[in-house]
GROMACS .gro file of C-alpha atoms in nm:
model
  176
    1UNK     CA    1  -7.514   5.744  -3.438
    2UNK     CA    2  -7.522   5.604  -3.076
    3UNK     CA    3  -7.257   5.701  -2.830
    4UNK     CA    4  -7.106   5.350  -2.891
    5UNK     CA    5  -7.035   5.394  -3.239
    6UNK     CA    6  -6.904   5.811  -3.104
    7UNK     CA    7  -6.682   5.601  -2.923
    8UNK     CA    8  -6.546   5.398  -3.143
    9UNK     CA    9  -6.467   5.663  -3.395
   10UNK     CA   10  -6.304   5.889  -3.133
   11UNK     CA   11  -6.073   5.585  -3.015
   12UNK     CA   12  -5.970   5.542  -3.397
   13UNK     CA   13  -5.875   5.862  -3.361
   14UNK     CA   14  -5.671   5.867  -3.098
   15UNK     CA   15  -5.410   5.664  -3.321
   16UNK     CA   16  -5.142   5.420  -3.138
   17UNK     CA   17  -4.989   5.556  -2.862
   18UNK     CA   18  -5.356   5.652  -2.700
   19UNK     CA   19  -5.286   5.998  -2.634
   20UNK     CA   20  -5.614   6.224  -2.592
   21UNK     CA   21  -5.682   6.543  -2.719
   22UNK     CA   22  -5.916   6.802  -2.732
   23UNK     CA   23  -6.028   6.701  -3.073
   24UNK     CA   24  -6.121   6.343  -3.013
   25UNK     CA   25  -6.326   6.475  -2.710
   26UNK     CA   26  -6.468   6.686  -2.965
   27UNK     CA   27  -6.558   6.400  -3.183
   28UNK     CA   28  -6.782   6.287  -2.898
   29UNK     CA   29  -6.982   6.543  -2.866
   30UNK     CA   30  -7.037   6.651  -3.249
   31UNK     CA   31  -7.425   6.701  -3.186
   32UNK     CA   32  -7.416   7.010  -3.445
   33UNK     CA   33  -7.378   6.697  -3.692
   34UNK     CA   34  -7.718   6.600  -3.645
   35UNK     CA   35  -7.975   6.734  -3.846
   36UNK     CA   36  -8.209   6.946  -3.624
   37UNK     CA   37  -8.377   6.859  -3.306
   38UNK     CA   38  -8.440   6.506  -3.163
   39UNK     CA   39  -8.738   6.289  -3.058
   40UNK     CA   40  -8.679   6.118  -2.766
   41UNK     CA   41  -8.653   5.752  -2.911
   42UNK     CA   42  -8.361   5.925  -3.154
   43UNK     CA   43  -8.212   6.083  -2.935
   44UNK     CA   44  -8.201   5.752  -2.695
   45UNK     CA   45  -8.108   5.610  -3.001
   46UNK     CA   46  -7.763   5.842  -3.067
   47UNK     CA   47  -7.687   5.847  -2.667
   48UNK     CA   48  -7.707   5.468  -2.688
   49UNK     CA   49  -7.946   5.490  -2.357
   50UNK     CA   50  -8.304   5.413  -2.314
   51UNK     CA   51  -8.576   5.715  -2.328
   52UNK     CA   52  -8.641   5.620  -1.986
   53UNK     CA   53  -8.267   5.694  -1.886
   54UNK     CA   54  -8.341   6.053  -2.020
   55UNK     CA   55  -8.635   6.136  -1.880
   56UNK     CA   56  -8.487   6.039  -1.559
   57UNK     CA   57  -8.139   6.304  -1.663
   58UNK     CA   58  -8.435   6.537  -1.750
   59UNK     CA   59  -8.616   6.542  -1.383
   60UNK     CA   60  -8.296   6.482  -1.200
   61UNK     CA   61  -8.234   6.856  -1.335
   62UNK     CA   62  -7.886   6.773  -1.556
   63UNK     CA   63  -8.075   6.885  -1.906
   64UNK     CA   64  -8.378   7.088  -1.998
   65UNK     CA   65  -8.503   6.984  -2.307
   66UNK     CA   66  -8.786   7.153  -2.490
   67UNK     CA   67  -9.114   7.012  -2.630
   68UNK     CA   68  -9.288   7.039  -2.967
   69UNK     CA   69  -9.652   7.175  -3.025
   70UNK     CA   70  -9.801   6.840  -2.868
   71UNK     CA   71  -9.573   6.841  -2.557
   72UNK     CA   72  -9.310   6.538  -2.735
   73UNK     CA   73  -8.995   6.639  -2.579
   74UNK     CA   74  -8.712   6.723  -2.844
   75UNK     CA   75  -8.359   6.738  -2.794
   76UNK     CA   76  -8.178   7.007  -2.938
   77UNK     CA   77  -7.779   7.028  -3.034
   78UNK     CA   78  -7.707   7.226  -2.720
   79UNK     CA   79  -7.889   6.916  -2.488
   80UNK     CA   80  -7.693   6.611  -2.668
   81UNK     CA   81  -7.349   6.771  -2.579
   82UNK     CA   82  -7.456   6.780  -2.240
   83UNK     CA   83  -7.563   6.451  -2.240
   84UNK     CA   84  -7.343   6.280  -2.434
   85UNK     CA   85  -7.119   6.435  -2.124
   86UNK     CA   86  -7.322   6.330  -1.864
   87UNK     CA   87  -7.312   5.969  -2.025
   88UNK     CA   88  -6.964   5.983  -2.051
   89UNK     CA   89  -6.900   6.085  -1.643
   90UNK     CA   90  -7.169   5.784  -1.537
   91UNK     CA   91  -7.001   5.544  -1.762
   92UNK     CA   92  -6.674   5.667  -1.552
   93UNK     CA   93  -6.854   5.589  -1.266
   94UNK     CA   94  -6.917   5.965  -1.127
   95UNK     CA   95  -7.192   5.954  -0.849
   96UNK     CA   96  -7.543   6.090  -1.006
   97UNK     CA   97  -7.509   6.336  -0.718
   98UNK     CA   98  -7.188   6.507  -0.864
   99UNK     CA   99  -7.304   6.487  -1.165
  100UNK     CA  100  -7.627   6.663  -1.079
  101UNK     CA  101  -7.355   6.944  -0.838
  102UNK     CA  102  -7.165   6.983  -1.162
  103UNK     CA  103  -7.430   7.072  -1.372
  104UNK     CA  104  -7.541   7.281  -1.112
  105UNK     CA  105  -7.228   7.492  -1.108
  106UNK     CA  106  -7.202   7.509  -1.476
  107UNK     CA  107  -7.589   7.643  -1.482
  108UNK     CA  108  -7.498   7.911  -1.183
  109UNK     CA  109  -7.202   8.057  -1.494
  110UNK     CA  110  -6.851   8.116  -1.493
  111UNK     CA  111  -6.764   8.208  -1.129
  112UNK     CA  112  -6.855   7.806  -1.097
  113UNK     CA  113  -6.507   7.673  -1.272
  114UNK     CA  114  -6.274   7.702  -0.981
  115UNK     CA  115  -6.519   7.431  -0.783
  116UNK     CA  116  -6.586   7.272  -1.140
  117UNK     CA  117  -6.234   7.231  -1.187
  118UNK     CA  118  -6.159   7.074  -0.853
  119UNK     CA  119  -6.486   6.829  -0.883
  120UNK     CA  120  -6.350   6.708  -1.221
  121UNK     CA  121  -5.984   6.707  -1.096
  122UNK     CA  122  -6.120   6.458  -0.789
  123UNK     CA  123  -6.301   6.231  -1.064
  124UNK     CA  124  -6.029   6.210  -1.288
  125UNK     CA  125  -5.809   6.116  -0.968
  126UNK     CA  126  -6.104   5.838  -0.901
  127UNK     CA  127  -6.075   5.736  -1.285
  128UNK     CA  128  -5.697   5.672  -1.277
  129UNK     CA  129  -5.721   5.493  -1.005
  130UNK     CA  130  -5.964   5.208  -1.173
  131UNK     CA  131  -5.819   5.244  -1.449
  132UNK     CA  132  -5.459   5.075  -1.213
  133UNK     CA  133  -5.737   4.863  -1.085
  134UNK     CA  134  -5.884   4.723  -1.386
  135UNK     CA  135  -5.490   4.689  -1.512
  136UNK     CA  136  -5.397   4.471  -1.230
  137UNK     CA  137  -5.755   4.244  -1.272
  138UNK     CA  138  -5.644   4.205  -1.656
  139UNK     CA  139  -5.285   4.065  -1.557
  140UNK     CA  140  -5.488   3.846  -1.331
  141UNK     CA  141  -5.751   3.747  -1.586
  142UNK     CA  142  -5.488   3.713  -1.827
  143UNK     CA  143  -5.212   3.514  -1.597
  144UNK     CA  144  -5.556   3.254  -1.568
  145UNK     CA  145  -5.608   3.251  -1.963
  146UNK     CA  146  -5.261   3.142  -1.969
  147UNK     CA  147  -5.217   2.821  -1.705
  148UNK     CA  148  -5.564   2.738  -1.902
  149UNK     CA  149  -5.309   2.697  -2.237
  150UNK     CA  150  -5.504   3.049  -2.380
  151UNK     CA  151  -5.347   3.297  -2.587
  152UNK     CA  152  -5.267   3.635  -2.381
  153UNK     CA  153  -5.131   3.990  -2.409
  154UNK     CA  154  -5.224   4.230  -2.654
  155UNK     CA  155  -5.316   4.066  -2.968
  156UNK     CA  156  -5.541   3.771  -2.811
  157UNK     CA  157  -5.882   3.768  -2.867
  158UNK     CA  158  -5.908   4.170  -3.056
  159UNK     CA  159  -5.826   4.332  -2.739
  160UNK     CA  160  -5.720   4.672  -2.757
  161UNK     CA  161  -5.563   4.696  -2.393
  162UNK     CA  162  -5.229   4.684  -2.331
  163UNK     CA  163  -5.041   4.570  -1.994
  164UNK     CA  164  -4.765   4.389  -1.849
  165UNK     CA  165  -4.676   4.109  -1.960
  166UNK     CA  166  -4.833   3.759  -1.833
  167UNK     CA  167  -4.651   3.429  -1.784
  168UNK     CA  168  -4.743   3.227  -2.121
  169UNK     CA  169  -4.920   2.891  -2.123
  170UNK     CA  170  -4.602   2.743  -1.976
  171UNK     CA  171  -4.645   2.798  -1.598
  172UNK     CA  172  -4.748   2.553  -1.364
  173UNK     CA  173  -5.151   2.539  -1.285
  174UNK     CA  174  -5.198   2.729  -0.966
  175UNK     CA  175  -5.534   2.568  -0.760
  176UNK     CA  176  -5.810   2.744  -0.834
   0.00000   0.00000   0.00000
């Protein structure tokens, strides 16, 4: 199951009002559901990334994986959590080189969390702040929609986002 369809499944789950929990994160990174360890073109495959992609996570230090009798890499339960993880912070847009000093403190053990902590408290900071970003370019995608005669808001097209409200097709055409 690529991270995609992971996705998809653990936004189901999070039901109406969008409020995460521990168990929808959970969802994510179910790798114990998959039935022992990985070749590389699966585990690209679940991760929804290219083998390339992990070999690159793989030298960049941020999983070790381990290898079968002819040296074919194999990913185990233990390195799909982490990477479904490390997926997750890079599609949030977290720098490969915090990434790479977060696994870092999680591989040097528990005294780590205090600067773990803080790192992920920055991010999340970093991710709320797109996420008012990529709000306000909706309302302005969607105020455009709208002096084009489109249908807006909520229910328009499938989308799943929900915002202010736009002026409907009834405004006046600004210049482009």
């Amino acid at each position: 199951m690529a991270t995609d369809d992971l996705m998809a499944r653990a936004l189901a789950a999070l039901g109406e009002d969008g409020a995460p929990s521990a168990d929808v994160i959970h969802a994510l990174a179910d790798a114990d559901a998959v039935s022992g360890p990985l070749p590389i073109a699966e585990a690209a495959a679940y991760l929804d990334v290219s083998p390339h992609t992990l070999r690159y996570y793989e030298r960049a230090g941020l999983v070790e994986v381990g290898r079968d009798a002819a040296g074919y890499r194999l990913y185990d339960a233990a390195a799909l959590r982490r990477l479904v993880f490390v997926t997750r912070m890079r599609l949030s847009g977290m720098p490969m080189r915090d990434v790479q000093h977060y696994i870092t403190l999680v591989d040097a053990g528990k005294q780590t969390e205090p600067e773990r902590l803080d790192l992920l408290l920055e991010h999340r900071d970093t991710i709320r702040r797109r996420i008012r970003e990529l709000n306000l370019s909706l309302v302005a995608t969607e105020y455009k929609i709208a002096t084009y005669g489109g249908a807006t808001g909520p229910d328009a097209g499938g989308s799943d986002v929900t915002g202010p409200d736009v002026p409907g097709p009834d405004v006046t055409r600004p210049d482009d």
